Coordinates of C-alpha atoms and ligand atoms in Angstrom, one line a residue:
M1 CA 0.0 0.0 -0.1
E2 CA 1.4 3.3 -1.1
T3 CA 1.1 6.0 1.4
A4 CA 0.6 9.7 -0.4
P5 CA 3.3 11.8 -0.9
I6 CA 3.5 15.0 1.3
H7 CA 4.6 18.2 -0.4
W8 CA 7.0 19.5 2.3
P9 CA 7.0 23.1 3.1
Q10 CA 10.4 24.9 3.9
M11 CA 9.2 25.5 7.5
G12 CA 6.3 24.0 9.7
C13 CA 4.7 25.5 13.1
G14 CA 4.9 23.6 16.6
T15 CA 2.1 23.7 18.8
W16 CA 3.3 22.1 22.0
A17 CA 2.4 25.0 23.7
W18 CA -1.3 25.2 22.8
G19 CA -2.9 23.7 25.8
N20 CA 0.1 23.3 27.9
Q21 CA 0.1 25.4 31.2
L22 CA 3.1 23.8 33.1
L23 CA 5.9 24.6 30.6
W24 CA 4.2 27.1 28.4
G25 CA 2.0 29.1 30.4
Y26 CA -1.0 28.3 28.3
N27 CA -4.5 29.8 28.9
P28 CA -7.5 29.9 26.9
Q29 CA -7.6 33.3 26.3
M30 CA -4.7 32.7 23.9
D31 CA -7.0 31.0 21.7
S32 CA -8.2 33.8 19.2
E33 CA -4.5 34.7 19.0
L34 CA -3.6 31.1 18.0
R35 CA -6.0 30.8 15.4
A36 CA -4.6 34.1 14.0
V37 CA -1.0 32.2 14.3
F38 CA -2.6 29.1 12.3
E39 CA -4.2 31.5 9.6
Y40 CA -1.1 33.5 9.1
C41 CA 1.1 30.3 8.8
L42 CA -1.1 29.1 6.0
Q43 CA -0.8 32.6 4.1
R44 CA 3.0 32.4 4.3
G45 CA 2.9 28.8 3.0
I46 CA 3.7 27.1 6.3
T47 CA 1.4 24.4 5.9
L48 CA 2.8 21.7 8.2
F49 CA 1.3 22.0 11.8
D50 CA 3.0 19.7 14.4
T51 CA 1.1 18.1 17.5
G52 CA 0.7 15.4 19.8
D53 CA -1.8 13.3 21.6
S54 CA 0.0 14.1 24.6
Y55 CA 0.0 17.8 24.4
G56 CA -1.9 19.7 26.9
T57 CA -1.7 19.8 30.6
G58 CA -4.0 18.2 33.1
R59 CA -7.5 18.7 31.9
L60 CA -6.4 20.3 28.7
Q61 CA -5.0 17.1 27.5
G62 CA -5.8 16.8 23.6
R63 CA -6.2 20.8 23.7
S64 CA -3.6 21.2 21.0
E65 CA -5.3 18.5 18.7
R66 CA -8.8 20.1 19.3
L67 CA -7.6 23.4 18.4
L68 CA -5.9 22.7 15.4
G69 CA -9.0 20.6 14.5
E70 CA -11.2 23.8 15.0
F71 CA -8.6 26.1 13.2
A72 CA -8.5 23.8 10.1
Q73 CA -12.3 23.6 9.9
G74 CA -13.3 25.4 6.8
F75 CA -10.0 25.1 5.1
P76 CA -9.7 22.6 2.2
Q77 CA -7.9 19.4 3.5
Q78 CA -5.1 20.0 1.0
S79 CA -4.3 23.3 2.2
C80 CA -2.3 22.0 5.4
Y81 CA -1.1 19.0 6.9
L82 CA -1.9 18.4 10.5
A83 CA 0.8 15.9 12.0
T84 CA 0.3 14.2 15.3
K85 CA 2.3 12.0 17.3
L86 CA 1.2 9.2 19.3
A87 CA 2.7 8.4 22.8
P88 CA 4.2 5.1 23.6
Y89 CA 2.6 5.0 26.7
P90 CA 3.7 1.9 28.7
W91 CA -0.1 0.8 28.6
R92 CA 0.1 1.1 24.8
W93 CA 1.6 -2.2 23.7
T94 CA -0.6 -3.5 21.1
P95 CA -1.4 -2.5 17.5
Q96 CA -5.0 -2.2 18.6
S97 CA -3.8 0.2 21.3
L98 CA -2.3 2.6 18.9
V99 CA -5.0 2.6 16.2
Q100 CA -7.4 3.3 19.2
A101 CA -5.0 6.2 20.0
G102 CA -4.7 7.4 16.3
E103 CA -8.6 7.1 15.9
A104 CA -9.1 9.4 19.2
S105 CA -6.7 11.6 17.7
A106 CA -8.4 12.0 14.1
Q107 CA -11.6 12.8 16.0
R108 CA -10.0 15.6 17.9
L109 CA -8.1 17.1 14.6
G110 CA -11.8 16.4 13.0
R111 CA -10.0 14.7 10.0
P112 CA -7.8 11.9 9.1
I113 CA -4.3 12.3 10.3
D114 CA -2.1 13.8 7.6
L115 CA 1.1 12.2 9.2
V116 CA 1.0 10.1 12.1
Q117 CA 4.5 9.6 14.1
L118 CA 5.5 7.4 17.0
H119 CA 6.8 10.0 19.6
W120 CA 9.5 8.5 20.6
S121 CA 11.4 5.2 20.3
T122 CA 11.1 2.7 23.3
A123 CA 14.4 1.1 22.5
N124 CA 16.3 2.6 25.6
Y125 CA 13.8 0.9 28.2
A126 CA 11.6 -1.5 26.3
P127 CA 12.5 -2.5 23.0
W128 CA 10.2 -4.9 22.7
Q129 CA 7.2 -2.7 22.7
E130 CA 7.9 -0.8 19.3
R131 CA 7.2 -3.4 16.8
P132 CA 3.5 -3.9 17.8
L133 CA 3.5 0.1 17.7
L134 CA 5.0 0.1 14.5
E135 CA 2.1 -2.4 13.2
G136 CA -0.4 -0.1 15.0
L137 CA 0.8 2.8 12.4
A138 CA 0.6 0.7 9.7
Q139 CA -2.7 -0.5 10.2
L140 CA -4.0 3.3 10.7
C141 CA -2.6 4.2 7.1
Q142 CA -4.3 0.8 5.9
Q143 CA -7.6 1.9 7.4
R144 CA -7.2 5.4 6.1
R145 CA -7.1 7.0 9.3
A146 CA -3.9 8.4 8.4
T147 CA -2.1 9.2 5.3
A148 CA 1.6 8.8 6.0
V149 CA 3.9 7.6 8.6
G150 CA 6.6 9.5 10.7
L151 CA 9.0 8.7 13.6
S152 CA 10.3 10.9 16.0
N153 CA 13.5 10.6 18.2
F154 CA 14.7 7.5 16.5
G155 CA 18.5 7.1 15.9
P156 CA 20.1 5.5 12.8
R157 CA 19.8 1.8 13.9
R158 CA 16.3 2.0 15.1
L159 CA 15.2 3.9 12.1
T160 CA 16.9 1.2 9.6
L161 CA 14.8 -1.7 11.7
A162 CA 11.5 0.4 11.4
H163 CA 11.9 1.5 8.0
Q164 CA 12.7 -2.4 7.0
Y165 CA 9.8 -3.4 9.2
L166 CA 7.2 -1.0 7.6
K167 CA 8.4 -1.5 4.0
E168 CA 7.6 -5.2 4.6
R169 CA 4.1 -3.8 5.1
G170 CA 4.2 -1.6 1.8
I171 CA 4.5 1.7 4.2
S172 CA 7.5 4.2 3.7
V173 CA 8.7 6.3 6.4
A174 CA 7.9 9.6 5.4
S175 CA 9.6 11.7 8.2
L176 CA 11.9 11.7 11.3
Q177 CA 11.6 14.2 14.0
I178 CA 14.7 14.9 16.1
Q179 CA 15.4 17.6 18.5
Y180 CA 17.8 19.9 16.2
S181 CA 19.0 23.3 16.4
L182 CA 22.4 25.5 16.4
L183 CA 22.5 24.6 20.2
C184 CA 21.5 20.7 19.5
P185 CA 23.4 19.8 16.4
E186 CA 24.5 16.1 17.6
P187 CA 21.6 14.5 16.4
L188 CA 23.3 15.0 13.1
T189 CA 26.8 15.4 13.8
H190 CA 27.4 12.1 15.8
S191 CA 26.3 9.7 13.1
D192 CA 25.1 9.7 9.4
L193 CA 21.5 10.1 10.1
R194 CA 21.5 12.6 7.5
G195 CA 23.0 10.3 4.7
L196 CA 20.6 7.4 5.9
C197 CA 17.6 9.6 5.8
R198 CA 18.6 11.0 2.5
D199 CA 18.8 7.3 1.2
L200 CA 15.8 6.1 2.5
G201 CA 13.8 9.4 1.5
V202 CA 13.0 10.3 4.8
K203 CA 12.5 14.1 5.5
I204 CA 14.0 15.3 8.7
I205 CA 11.7 17.5 11.0
A206 CA 13.9 19.7 13.4
Y207 CA 12.0 20.1 16.5
S208 CA 12.8 22.9 19.3
P209 CA 14.7 24.7 16.8
L210 CA 14.7 27.6 18.7
T211 CA 16.2 25.6 21.8
L212 CA 12.8 26.5 23.5
G213 CA 13.6 30.1 23.0
L214 CA 16.9 30.4 23.8
L215 CA 18.2 31.3 20.5
T216 CA 15.7 34.3 19.9
G217 CA 17.9 36.6 21.6
K218 CA 15.0 37.7 24.3
Y219 CA 16.6 35.6 26.8
Q220 CA 19.9 36.9 28.2
P221 CA 22.8 35.7 30.8
E222 CA 21.8 38.7 33.1
G223 CA 18.1 37.9 32.6
P224 CA 15.3 38.0 31.9
Y225 CA 14.4 34.3 32.7
P226 CA 11.3 32.7 31.7
P227 CA 8.9 31.3 34.4
G228 CA 8.2 27.5 34.8
L229 CA 10.3 24.7 34.0
R230 CA 12.4 26.6 31.5
N231 CA 14.0 28.6 34.4
L232 CA 16.3 26.0 35.8
L233 CA 17.5 24.9 32.5
F234 CA 18.0 28.6 31.0
R235 CA 19.9 29.6 34.3
R236 CA 22.2 26.5 33.8
L237 CA 22.6 27.1 30.0
L238 CA 22.6 30.8 29.4
P239 CA 25.9 32.1 31.3
S240 CA 27.9 30.0 28.7
L241 CA 26.2 30.9 25.7
K242 CA 27.4 34.7 25.4
P243 CA 29.5 34.0 22.4
L244 CA 26.9 32.2 20.4
L245 CA 24.3 34.9 21.2
A246 CA 26.6 37.6 20.1
A247 CA 27.5 35.9 16.8
L248 CA 23.9 35.1 16.3
G249 CA 23.2 38.8 17.2
A250 CA 26.1 40.1 14.8
V251 CA 24.9 38.0 11.4
A252 CA 21.2 39.2 12.1
Q253 CA 22.4 42.8 12.4
A254 CA 24.4 42.6 9.1
R255 CA 21.7 40.7 7.4
G256 CA 19.0 42.9 8.6
K257 CA 17.3 39.8 10.4
T258 CA 16.6 38.8 13.8
P259 CA 18.5 36.3 16.1
A260 CA 15.4 33.8 15.7
Q261 CA 15.5 34.1 11.9
V262 CA 19.0 33.3 11.6
A263 CA 18.9 30.4 13.6
L264 CA 15.6 28.9 11.8
N265 CA 17.4 29.9 8.4
W266 CA 20.6 27.6 9.8
C267 CA 18.0 24.7 10.0
V268 CA 16.7 25.3 6.7
Q269 CA 20.4 25.5 5.2
K270 CA 21.0 22.2 7.1
D271 CA 18.3 20.3 5.1
T272 CA 15.9 20.1 7.6
L273 CA 12.3 21.2 8.1
P274 CA 12.2 23.4 11.4
I275 CA 8.7 23.7 13.1
P276 CA 9.2 26.6 15.6
G277 CA 6.6 26.9 18.1
A278 CA 4.9 30.2 18.3
K279 CA 2.3 31.4 21.0
T280 CA 1.5 34.9 19.2
L281 CA 0.8 36.3 15.9
A282 CA 4.0 38.5 16.4
Q283 CA 6.5 35.4 16.9
A284 CA 4.8 33.6 14.0
Q285 CA 5.4 36.5 11.6
E286 CA 9.0 36.9 12.9
N287 CA 9.6 33.4 12.2
S288 CA 8.5 33.3 8.9
G289 CA 11.1 35.7 8.3
A290 CA 13.7 33.1 8.4
L291 CA 12.5 32.1 4.7
G292 CA 13.4 33.7 1.3
W293 CA 17.1 34.1 2.0
S294 CA 20.1 32.3 2.7
L295 CA 22.9 32.1 5.2
D296 CA 26.1 31.8 3.2
A297 CA 28.7 29.0 3.6
G298 CA 31.2 31.6 5.7
E299 CA 28.4 32.4 8.1
L300 CA 27.3 28.8 8.8
A301 CA 31.0 27.6 9.3
E302 CA 31.4 30.6 11.7
L303 CA 28.1 29.6 13.6
D304 CA 29.2 26.1 13.7
R305 CA 32.7 26.7 14.8
I306 CA 31.4 28.8 18.0
V307 CA 28.8 26.1 18.8
E308 CA 31.5 23.4 18.6
R309 CA 33.5 25.4 21.4
L310 CA 30.6 25.8 23.6
P311 CA 31.3 24.1 27.2
R312 CA 27.6 23.5 27.4
R313 CA 24.7 22.6 24.9
M314 CA 21.2 21.7 25.0
V315 CA 20.6 18.4 26.9
Q316 CA 19.3 15.5 24.5
N317 CA 16.3 13.9 24.8
I318 CA 16.3 11.0 26.9
F319 CA 14.2 9.0 24.7
Q320 CA 16.2 9.5 21.4
S321 CA 17.5 6.2 20.7
R322 CA 20.8 5.1 18.7
Ligands
LIG401 N1 9.0 15.1 18.9 C1 9.6 15.5 20.1 O1 9.6 14.7 21.0 C2 9.1 17.2 20.4 C3 9.6 17.5 21.5 C4 9.4 19.1 21.8 C5 9.0 19.5 20.7 N2 8.4 19.0 19.5 C6 7.7 19.8 18.6 O2 8.6 21.0 18.1 C7 7.7 22.5 18.3 C8 8.9 23.3 18.3 O3 9.5 23.0 19.7 P1 9.4 23.8 20.7 O4 8.1 24.3 21.0 O5 9.8 22.7 22.0 O6 10.6 24.9 20.9 P2 11.2 26.0 19.9 O7 10.6 25.7 18.8 O8 12.5 25.8 20.0 O9 10.7 27.4 20.6 C9 9.2 27.8 21.1 C10 9.2 28.9 21.9 O10 10.1 29.8 21.7 C11 9.4 31.2 21.8 N3 9.5 31.9 20.6 C12 9.3 31.3 19.5 N4 9.3 32.3 18.4 C13 9.6 33.4 19.1 C14 10.3 34.4 18.4 N5 10.1 34.7 17.0 N6 10.5 35.6 19.3 C15 10.6 35.4 20.5 N7 10.5 34.1 21.2 C16 9.9 33.1 20.6 C17 8.1 30.9 22.4 O11 8.1 30.7 24.0 P3 8.2 32.1 24.7 O12 7.4 33.1 24.3 O13 7.4 31.5 26.3 O14 9.6 32.2 25.1 C18 8.1 29.7 21.9 O15 6.9 28.7 22.7 C19 6.8 21.9 19.4 O16 5.9 22.8 19.3 C20 6.6 20.2 19.1 O17 5.4 20.3 18.2 C21 8.7 17.8 19.3

């Protein structure tokens, strides 16, 4: 069974914050602004929206998918891709349990899922759990509840196995989501994941491409720091980021861009599709300015050189497999 090809935009929009109070300070009064973000992205050709069935805290669980479903209503299905991630919770260990999760997501989204992704690899703690879940992804496509399959937080070894398993069921892996930004280049520098993805025809989607907002330049070593769970992490990282923030600022100024636009353009130049999270229309507008121009080889090399020398970079996702 051939899955439909996705016409990848150069950039997407992440929606983790849409419903998450704990980390991102969401409140429902933001909804009209989030709708404006959605509509603005579509106007700018940013047609991929990434969500997850675990997004939304407490009683707001599933809020991000619901909001996307509401916002997409009235737009032709082909005008945007709604990509969700199904979490491999410990109680999901049969194909049927994943199919049910996918059905619930499709219901919240109000339409079949354009890209259904396994949120993380279970290789580090329950490798046996992965195959039935891959089977569940395949069944969602066979039942036309989903159009294409993607993976997330898989390294080259597990990607190769998953690709082979799905191929035997006639399903191709369309995409791989990894944490990737100037401050987190490791997933593509510590292995030949990029070459493997190219060979397998897998699109690399870069999540947290602004390193949770660190690369926007609005958080500085001397403050301000964000509230909530990011506060501790930023306090640990920011003091050592001075050279990078300075270089980002210098490139941005020379180009008439902002640090966020430079950081996102860096992801695009590294052949990935960044999905920056946006909580406001102004952020979405700024982020869209990462497109339509290119950092040159010298600028890329200079930024890479500075990052290589940093004593601390972003922590890796503990679920990222080998
Ligand atoms: N597969 C996975 O395991 C996984 C993991 C994490 C994320 N993701 C996906 O990737 C998406 C993006 O990652 P992320 O949301 O973690 O981090 P991110 O894109 O690196 O940072 C997003 C945050 O930065 C701030 N921001 C964004 N644009 C800005 C701008 N132009 N100026 C100033 N601040 C700006 C906003 O927060 P403040 O305004 O509060 O600073 C925003 O919520 C998520 O929404 C999610 O869809 C996937």
